[in-house]
Tab-separated table of C-alpha atoms and ligand atoms in Angstrom:
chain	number	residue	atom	x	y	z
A	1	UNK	CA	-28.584	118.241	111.595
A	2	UNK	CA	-27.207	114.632	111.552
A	3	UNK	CA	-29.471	112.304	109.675
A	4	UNK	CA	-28.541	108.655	111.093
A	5	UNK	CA	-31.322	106.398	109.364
A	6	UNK	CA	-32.800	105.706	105.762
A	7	UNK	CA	-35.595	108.380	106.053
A	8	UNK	CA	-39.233	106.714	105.599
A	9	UNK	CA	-41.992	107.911	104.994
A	10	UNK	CA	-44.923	109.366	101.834
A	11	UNK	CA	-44.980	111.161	99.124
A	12	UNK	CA	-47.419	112.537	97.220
A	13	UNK	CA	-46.043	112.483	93.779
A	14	UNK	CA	-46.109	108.956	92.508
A	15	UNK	CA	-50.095	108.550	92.979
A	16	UNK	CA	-51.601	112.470	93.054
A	17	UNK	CA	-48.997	114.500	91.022
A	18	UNK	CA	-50.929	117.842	90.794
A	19	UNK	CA	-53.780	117.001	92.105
A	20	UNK	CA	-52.794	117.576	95.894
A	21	UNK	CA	-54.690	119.653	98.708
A	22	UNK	CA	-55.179	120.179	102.296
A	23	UNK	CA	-57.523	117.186	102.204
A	24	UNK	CA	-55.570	114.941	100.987
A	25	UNK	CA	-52.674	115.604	102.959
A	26	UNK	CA	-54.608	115.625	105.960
A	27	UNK	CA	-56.051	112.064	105.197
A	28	UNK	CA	-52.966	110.995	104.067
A	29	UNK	CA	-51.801	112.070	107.479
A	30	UNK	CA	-54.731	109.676	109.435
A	31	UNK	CA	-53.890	106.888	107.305
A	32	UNK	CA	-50.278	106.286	108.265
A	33	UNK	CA	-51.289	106.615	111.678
A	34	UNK	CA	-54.621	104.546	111.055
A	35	UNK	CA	-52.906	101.655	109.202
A	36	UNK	CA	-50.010	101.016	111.323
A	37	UNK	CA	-47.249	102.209	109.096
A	38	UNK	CA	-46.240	104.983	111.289
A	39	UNK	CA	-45.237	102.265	113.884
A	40	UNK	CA	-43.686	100.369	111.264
A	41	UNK	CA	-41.306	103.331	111.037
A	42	UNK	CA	-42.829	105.927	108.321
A	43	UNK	CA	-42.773	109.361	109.614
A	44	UNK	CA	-42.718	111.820	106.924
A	45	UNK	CA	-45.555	113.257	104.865
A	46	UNK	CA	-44.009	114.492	102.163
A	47	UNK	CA	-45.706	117.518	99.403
A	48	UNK	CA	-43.960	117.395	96.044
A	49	UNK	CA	-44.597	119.848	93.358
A	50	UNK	CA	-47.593	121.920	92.138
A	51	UNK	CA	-48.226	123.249	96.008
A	52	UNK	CA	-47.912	127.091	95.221
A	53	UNK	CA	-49.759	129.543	93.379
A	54	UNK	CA	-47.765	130.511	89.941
A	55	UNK	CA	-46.573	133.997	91.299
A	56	UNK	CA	-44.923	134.821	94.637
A	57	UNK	CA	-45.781	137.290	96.609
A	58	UNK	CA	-45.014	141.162	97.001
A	59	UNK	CA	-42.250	140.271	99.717
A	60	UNK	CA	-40.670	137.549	97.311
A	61	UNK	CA	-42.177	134.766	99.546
A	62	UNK	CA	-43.734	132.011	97.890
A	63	UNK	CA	-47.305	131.293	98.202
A	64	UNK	CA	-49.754	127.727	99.017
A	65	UNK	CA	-52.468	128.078	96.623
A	66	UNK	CA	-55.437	128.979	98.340
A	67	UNK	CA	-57.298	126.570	96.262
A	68	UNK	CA	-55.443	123.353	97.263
A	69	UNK	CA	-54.316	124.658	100.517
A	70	UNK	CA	-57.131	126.899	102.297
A	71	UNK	CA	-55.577	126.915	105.644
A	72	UNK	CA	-52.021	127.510	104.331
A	73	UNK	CA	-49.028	125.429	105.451
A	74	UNK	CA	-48.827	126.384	108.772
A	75	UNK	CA	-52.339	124.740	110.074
A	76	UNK	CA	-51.302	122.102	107.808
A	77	UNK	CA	-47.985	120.927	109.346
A	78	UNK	CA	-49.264	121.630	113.091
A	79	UNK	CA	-51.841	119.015	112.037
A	80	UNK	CA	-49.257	116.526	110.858
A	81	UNK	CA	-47.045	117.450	114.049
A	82	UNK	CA	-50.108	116.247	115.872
A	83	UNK	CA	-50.015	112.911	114.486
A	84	UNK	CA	-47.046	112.342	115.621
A	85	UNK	CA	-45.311	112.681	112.352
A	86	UNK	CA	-43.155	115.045	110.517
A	87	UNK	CA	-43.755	116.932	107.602
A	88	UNK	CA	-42.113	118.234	104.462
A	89	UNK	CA	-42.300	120.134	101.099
A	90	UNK	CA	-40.696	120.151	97.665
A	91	UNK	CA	-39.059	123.234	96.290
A	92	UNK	CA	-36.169	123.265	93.291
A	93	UNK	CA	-32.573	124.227	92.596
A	94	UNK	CA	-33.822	125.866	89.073
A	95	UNK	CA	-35.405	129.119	87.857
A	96	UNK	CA	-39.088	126.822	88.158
A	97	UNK	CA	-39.458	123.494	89.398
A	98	UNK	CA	-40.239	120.998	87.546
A	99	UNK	CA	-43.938	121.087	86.671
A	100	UNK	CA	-42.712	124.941	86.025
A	101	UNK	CA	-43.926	126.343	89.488
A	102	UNK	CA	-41.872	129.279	91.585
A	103	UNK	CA	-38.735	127.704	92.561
A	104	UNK	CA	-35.977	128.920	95.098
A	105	UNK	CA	-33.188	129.985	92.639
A	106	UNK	CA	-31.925	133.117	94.087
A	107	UNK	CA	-34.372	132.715	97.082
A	108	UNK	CA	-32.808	130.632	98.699
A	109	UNK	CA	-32.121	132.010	102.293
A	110	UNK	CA	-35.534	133.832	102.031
A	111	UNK	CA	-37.650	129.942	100.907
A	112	UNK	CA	-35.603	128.549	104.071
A	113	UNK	CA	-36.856	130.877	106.185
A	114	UNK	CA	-40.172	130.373	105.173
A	115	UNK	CA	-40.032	126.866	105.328
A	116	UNK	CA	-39.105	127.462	108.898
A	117	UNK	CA	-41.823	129.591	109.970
A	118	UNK	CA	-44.380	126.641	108.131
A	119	UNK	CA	-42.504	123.817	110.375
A	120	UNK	CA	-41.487	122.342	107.635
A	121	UNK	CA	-39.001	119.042	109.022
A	122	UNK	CA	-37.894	117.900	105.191
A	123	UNK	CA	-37.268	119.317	102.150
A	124	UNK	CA	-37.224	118.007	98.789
A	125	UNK	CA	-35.154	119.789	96.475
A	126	UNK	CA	-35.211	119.241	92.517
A	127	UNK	CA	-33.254	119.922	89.704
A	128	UNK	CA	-35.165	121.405	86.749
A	129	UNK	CA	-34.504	124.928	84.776
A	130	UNK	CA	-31.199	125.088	85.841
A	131	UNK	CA	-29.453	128.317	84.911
A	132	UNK	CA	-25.623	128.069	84.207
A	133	UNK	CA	-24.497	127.569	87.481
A	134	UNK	CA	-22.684	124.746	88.359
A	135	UNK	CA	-24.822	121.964	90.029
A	136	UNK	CA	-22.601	121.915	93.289
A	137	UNK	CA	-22.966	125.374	93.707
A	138	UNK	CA	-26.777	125.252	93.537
A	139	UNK	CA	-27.454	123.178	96.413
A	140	UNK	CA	-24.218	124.119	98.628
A	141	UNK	CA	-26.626	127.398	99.086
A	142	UNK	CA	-29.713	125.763	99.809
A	143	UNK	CA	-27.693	123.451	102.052
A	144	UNK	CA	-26.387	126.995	103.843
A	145	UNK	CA	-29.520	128.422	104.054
A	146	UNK	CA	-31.198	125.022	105.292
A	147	UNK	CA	-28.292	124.868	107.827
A	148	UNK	CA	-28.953	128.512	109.272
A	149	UNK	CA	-32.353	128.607	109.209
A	150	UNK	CA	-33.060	128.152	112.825
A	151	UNK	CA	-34.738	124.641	112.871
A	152	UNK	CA	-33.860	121.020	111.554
A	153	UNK	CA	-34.710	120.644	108.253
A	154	UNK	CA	-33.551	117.262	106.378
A	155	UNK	CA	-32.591	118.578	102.748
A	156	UNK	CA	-33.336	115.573	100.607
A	157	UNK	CA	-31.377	116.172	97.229
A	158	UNK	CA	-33.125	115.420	93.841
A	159	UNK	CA	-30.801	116.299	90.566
A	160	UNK	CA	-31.031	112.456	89.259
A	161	UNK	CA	-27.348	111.383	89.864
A	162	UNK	CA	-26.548	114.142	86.783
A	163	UNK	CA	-23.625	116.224	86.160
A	164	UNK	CA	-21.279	114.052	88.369
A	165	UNK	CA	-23.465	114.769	91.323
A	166	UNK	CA	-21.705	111.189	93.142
A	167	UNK	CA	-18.638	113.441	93.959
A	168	UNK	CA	-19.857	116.406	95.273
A	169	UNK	CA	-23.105	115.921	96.556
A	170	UNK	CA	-22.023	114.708	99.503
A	171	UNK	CA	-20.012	118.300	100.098
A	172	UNK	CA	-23.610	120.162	99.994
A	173	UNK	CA	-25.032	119.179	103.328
A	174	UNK	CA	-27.662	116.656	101.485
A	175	UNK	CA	-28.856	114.113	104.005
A	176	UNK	CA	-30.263	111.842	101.120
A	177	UNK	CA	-29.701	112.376	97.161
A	178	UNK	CA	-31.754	110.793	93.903
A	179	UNK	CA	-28.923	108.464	92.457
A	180	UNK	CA	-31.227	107.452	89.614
A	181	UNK	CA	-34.173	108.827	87.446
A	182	UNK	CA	-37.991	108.806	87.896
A	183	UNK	CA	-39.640	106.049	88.963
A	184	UNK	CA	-42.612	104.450	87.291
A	185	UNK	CA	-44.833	102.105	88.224
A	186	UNK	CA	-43.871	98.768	86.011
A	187	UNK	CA	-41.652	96.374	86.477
A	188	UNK	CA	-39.270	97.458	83.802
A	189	UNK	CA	-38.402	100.835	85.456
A	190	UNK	CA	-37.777	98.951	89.149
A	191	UNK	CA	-35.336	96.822	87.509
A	192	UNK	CA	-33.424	99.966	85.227
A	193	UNK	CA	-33.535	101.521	88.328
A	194	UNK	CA	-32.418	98.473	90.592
A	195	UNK	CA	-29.558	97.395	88.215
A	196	UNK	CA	-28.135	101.163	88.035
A	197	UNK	CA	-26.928	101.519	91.131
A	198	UNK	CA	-24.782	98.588	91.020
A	199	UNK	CA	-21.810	101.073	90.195
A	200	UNK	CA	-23.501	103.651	92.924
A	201	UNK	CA	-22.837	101.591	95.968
A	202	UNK	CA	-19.225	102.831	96.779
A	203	UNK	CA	-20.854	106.655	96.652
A	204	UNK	CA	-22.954	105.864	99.642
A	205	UNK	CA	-22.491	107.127	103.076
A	206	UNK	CA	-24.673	106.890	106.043
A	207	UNK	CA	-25.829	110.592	106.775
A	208	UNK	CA	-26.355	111.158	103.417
A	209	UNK	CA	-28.285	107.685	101.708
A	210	UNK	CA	-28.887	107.310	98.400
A	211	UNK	CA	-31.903	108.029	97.470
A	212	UNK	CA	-33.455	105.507	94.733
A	213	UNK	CA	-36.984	107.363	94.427
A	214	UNK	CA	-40.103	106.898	95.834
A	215	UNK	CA	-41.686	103.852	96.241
A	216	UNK	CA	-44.330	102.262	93.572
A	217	UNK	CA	-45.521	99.660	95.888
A	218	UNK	CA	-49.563	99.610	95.767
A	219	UNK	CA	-49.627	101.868	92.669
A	220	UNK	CA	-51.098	98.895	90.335
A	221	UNK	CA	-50.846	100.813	87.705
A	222	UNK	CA	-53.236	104.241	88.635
A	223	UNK	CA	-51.840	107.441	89.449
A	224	UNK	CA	-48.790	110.106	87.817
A	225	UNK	CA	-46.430	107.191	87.815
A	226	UNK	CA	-48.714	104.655	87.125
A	227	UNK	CA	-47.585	102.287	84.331
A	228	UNK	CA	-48.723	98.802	83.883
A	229	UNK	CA	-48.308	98.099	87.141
A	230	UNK	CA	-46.760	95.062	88.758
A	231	UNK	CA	-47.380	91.654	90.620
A	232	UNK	CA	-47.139	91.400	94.292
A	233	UNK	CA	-44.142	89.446	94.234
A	234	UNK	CA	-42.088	92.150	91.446
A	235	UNK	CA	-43.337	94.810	94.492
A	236	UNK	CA	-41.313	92.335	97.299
A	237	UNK	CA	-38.866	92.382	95.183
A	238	UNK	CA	-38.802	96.117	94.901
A	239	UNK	CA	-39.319	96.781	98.355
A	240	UNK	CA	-36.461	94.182	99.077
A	241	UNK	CA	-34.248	95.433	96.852
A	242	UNK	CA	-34.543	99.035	98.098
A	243	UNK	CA	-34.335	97.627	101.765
A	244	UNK	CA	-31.192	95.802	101.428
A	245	UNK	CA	-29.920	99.104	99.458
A	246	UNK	CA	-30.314	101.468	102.177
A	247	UNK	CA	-32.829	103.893	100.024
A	248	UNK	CA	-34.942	105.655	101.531
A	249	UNK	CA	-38.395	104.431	102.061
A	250	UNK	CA	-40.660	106.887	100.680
A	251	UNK	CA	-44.338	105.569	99.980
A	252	UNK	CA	-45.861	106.599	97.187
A	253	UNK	CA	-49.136	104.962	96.450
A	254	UNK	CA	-53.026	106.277	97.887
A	255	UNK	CA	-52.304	104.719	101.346
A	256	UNK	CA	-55.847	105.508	102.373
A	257	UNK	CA	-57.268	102.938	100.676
A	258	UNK	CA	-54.250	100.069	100.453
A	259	UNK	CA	-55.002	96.381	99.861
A	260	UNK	CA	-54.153	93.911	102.333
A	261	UNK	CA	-50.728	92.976	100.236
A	262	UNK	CA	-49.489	96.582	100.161
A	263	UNK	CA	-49.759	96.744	103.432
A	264	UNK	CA	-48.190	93.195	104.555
A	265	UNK	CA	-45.085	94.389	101.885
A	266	UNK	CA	-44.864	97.827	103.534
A	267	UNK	CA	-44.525	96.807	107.217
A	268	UNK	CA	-42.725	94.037	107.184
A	269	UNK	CA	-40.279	94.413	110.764
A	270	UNK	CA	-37.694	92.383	109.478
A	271	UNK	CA	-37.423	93.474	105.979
A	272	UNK	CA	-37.677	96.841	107.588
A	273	UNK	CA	-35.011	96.030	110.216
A	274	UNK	CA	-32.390	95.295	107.329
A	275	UNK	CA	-33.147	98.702	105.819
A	276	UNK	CA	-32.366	100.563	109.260
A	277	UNK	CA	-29.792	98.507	110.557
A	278	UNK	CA	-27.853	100.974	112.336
A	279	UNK	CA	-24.224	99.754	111.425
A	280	UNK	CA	-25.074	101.251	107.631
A	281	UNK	CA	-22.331	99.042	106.103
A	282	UNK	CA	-22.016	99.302	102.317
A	283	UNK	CA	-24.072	96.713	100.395
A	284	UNK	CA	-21.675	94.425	98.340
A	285	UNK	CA	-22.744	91.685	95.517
A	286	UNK	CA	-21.370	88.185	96.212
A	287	UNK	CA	-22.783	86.811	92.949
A	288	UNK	CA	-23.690	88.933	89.400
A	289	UNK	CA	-24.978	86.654	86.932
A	290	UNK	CA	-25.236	88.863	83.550
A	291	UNK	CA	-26.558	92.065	85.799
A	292	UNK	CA	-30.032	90.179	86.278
A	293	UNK	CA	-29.281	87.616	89.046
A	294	UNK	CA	-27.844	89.229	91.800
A	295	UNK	CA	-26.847	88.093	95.348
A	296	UNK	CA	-26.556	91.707	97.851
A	297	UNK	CA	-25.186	91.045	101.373
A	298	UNK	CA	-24.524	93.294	104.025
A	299	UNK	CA	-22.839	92.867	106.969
A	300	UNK	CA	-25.164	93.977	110.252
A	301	UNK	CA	-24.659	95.270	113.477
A	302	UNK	CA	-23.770	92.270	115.796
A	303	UNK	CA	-22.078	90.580	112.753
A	304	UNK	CA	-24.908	88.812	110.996
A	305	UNK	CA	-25.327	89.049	107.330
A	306	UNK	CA	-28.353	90.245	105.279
A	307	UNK	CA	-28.482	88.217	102.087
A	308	UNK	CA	-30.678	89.463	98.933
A	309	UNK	CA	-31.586	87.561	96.242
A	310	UNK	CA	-33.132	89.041	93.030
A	311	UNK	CA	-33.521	87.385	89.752
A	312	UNK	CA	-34.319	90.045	87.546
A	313	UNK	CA	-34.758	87.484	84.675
A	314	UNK	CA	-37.921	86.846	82.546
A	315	UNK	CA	-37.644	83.237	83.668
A	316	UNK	CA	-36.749	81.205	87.146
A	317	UNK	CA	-33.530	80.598	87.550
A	318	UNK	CA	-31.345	78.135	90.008
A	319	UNK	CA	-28.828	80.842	92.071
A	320	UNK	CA	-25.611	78.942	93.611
A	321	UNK	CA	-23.008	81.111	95.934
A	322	UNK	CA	-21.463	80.602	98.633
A	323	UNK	CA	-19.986	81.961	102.080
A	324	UNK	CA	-16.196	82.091	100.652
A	325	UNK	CA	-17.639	85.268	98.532
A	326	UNK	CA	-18.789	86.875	101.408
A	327	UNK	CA	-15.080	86.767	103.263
A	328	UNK	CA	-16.329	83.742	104.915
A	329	UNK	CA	-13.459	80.844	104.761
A	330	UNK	CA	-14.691	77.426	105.645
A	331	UNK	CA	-11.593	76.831	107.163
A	332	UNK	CA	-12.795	79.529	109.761
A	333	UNK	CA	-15.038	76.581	110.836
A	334	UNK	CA	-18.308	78.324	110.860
A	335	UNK	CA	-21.504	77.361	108.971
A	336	UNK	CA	-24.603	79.835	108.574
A	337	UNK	CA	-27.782	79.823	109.964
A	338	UNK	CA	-30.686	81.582	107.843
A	339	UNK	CA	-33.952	82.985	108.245
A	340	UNK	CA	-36.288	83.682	106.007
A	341	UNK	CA	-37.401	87.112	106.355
A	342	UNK	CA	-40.427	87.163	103.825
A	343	UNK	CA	-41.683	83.523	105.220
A	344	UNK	CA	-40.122	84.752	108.701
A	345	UNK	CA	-38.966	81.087	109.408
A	346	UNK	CA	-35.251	79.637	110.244
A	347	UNK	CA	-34.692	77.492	106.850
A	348	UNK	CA	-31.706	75.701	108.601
A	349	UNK	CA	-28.136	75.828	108.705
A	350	UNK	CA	-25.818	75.757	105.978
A	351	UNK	CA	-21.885	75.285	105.701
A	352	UNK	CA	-20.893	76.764	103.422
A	353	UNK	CA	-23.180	78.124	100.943
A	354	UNK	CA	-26.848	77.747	99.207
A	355	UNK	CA	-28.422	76.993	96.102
A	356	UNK	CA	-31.617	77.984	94.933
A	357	UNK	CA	-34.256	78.336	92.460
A	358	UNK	CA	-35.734	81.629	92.249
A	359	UNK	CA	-38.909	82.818	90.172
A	360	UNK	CA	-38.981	85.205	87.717
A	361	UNK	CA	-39.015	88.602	88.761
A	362	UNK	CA	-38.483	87.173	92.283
A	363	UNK	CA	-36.159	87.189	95.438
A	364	UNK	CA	-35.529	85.624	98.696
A	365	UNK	CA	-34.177	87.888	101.635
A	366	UNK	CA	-32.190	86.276	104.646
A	367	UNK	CA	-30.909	87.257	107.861
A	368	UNK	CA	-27.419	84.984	108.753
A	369	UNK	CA	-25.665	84.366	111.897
A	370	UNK	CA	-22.423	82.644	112.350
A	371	UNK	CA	-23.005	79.596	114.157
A	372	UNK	CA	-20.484	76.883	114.696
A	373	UNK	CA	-19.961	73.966	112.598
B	1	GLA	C1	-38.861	115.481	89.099
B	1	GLA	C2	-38.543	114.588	90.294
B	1	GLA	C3	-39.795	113.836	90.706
B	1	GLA	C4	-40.912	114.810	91.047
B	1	GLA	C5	-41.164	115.742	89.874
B	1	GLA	C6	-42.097	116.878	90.235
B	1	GLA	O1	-39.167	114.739	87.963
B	1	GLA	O2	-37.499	113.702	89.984
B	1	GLA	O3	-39.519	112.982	91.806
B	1	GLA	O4	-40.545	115.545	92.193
B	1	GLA	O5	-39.964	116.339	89.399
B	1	GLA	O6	-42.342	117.751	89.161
């Protein structure tokens, strides 16, 4: 299986944690239909941890907990299949996953073929209770058994960046992996998280993206990851910053019952766009003020430019940089037109670079096109 795009889609761990079920799932299901984000591009409903019963079964098979998931897994991803989207599950490299449920250590071909038979289309796969086994070696099986298994199943790689994972992960047949550490929902993790994976860029590759974690847009605060929360504009600027990143877009907030905000910051086509563009050129930074004010661009397909913004400061702060940085010569007698793709205006051409002021916690994103001066 080739894996050509960002993957988007839900989560449940962020908001629900434990607390998942058929219900839920189901809902979860009619909501991304319901609310437009499945034409905005989010397909996958995605089941983290805590889905099985503690024991498997006689055969060695894991089990859905009959509690949480009456129908088992089957009904449950025919239902999502009938939505039009796809569906995946969570399972772990380890002797127990995480929240210290069955995991596929030494079931490995057997959890893939089960995953199979439930139409599962994704798999999340973690990192906890590892036994002495070298990390590589770990998900190069799961990655085997994934690969045989009979049907297309995306194997979404979770171990955290640790234990070197940037130079081998890529040899496991991961389609996305976790270059950072949990998420939470304030806006002191989304900038620990943004600002590691400065060094991470070179270790991307489209086919397998690196995967930043779930989304906390719409959390405010509630739910397993919910912190203190954070403004509307620290989410744009955590939903940019992903974007122009190439993460994954994984939603992880209760998107039955989103505020109008959430949603606008969710399904925005052009930030969107930037995130899926399908040249997949590595993000470089044309200006790094002190790690907190950071300029990202990205060349596109068709040669425009995205162009990031982020002041990660406490306070606003006036951003100057210019085209020569992004391998732009003046001399090459071209000036850039910009669009603004959170006010989704043309701001106007420029010749050879911008200045700005920028809030605090803020960011601007652009689209450029060469235009002659
Ligand atoms: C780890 C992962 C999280 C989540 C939990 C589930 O912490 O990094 O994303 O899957 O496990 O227990």
């Amino acid at each position: 299986m080739i894996v050509t795009k960002p993957p988007m889609g839900w989560n449940s761990w962020n908001m629900f944690g434990a607390n998942i079920s058929d219900a839920l799932i189901r809902q979860s299901a009619d909501a991304l239909v319901e609310s437009g984000l499945r034409d905005a591009g989010y397909e996958y409903i995605v089941i983290d941890d805590c889905w099985s019963l503690r024991e498997r079964d006689a055969e060695g098979r894991l089990v859905p907990d009959p509690e949480k998931f009456p129908e088992g897994m089957k009904a449950l991803s025919d239902y999502v299949h009938s939505k039009g989207l796809k569906f995946g599950m969570y399972s772990c490299a380890g002797t127990k996953t995480c929240a210290r449920y069955p995991s596929s250590f030494e079931h490995e071909f057997t959890d893939a073929a089960t995953f199979a038979q439930w139409g599962v289309d994704f798999l999340k796969y973690d990192y906890c209770n590892k036994p002495r086994i070298d990390g590589d070696l770990l998900y190069k099986r799961m990655g085997l058994a994934l690969a045989t298994c009979g049907r297309d199943i995306l194997f979404s790689a979770c171990n955290w960046g640790a234990d070197n994972s940037v130079e081998w992960i890529k040899s496991t047949g991961a389609h996305m992996w976790r270059s950072t550490g949990d998420i939470f929902d304030s806006w002191q993790s989304v900038k620990d998280l943004a600002v590691s994976q400065i060094e991470r860029q070179p270790y991307f590759s489209p086919c397998c993206f690196n995967d930043m974690d779930m989304l906390v847009v719409g959390l405010r605060g509630r739910g397993n990851a919910g912190l203190t929360g954070c403004t509307d504009q620290e989410y744009r600027t955590h939903f940019s910053y992903w974007a122009i990143l190439q993460s994954p877009l994984m939603i992880g907030c209760d998107i039955r019952q989103m505020d109008a905000a959430t949603l606008e910051t969710l399904t925005n086509p052009e930030i969107i766009a930037i995130n899926q563009d399908p040249a997949f050129r590595q993000p470089y930074l044309i200006l790094n003020w002190g790690r907190s004010q950071l300029v990202w661009a990205k060349q596109l397909e068709g040669g425009d430019y995205a162009l990031g913004l982020f002041n990660l400061d406490d306070d606003s702060r006036h951003m100057d940089f210019y085209w020569w940085d992004l391998g732009l010569p003046a001399a090459a007698g071209y000036a850039l037109s910009i669009r603004d793709l959170w006010l989704h205006e043309d701001i106007g051409i420029f010749p050879e670079g911008m200045g700005l002021d920028v809030p605090a916690h803020g960011c601007r994103m652009f689209r450029a096109r060469l235009t002659r001066r």
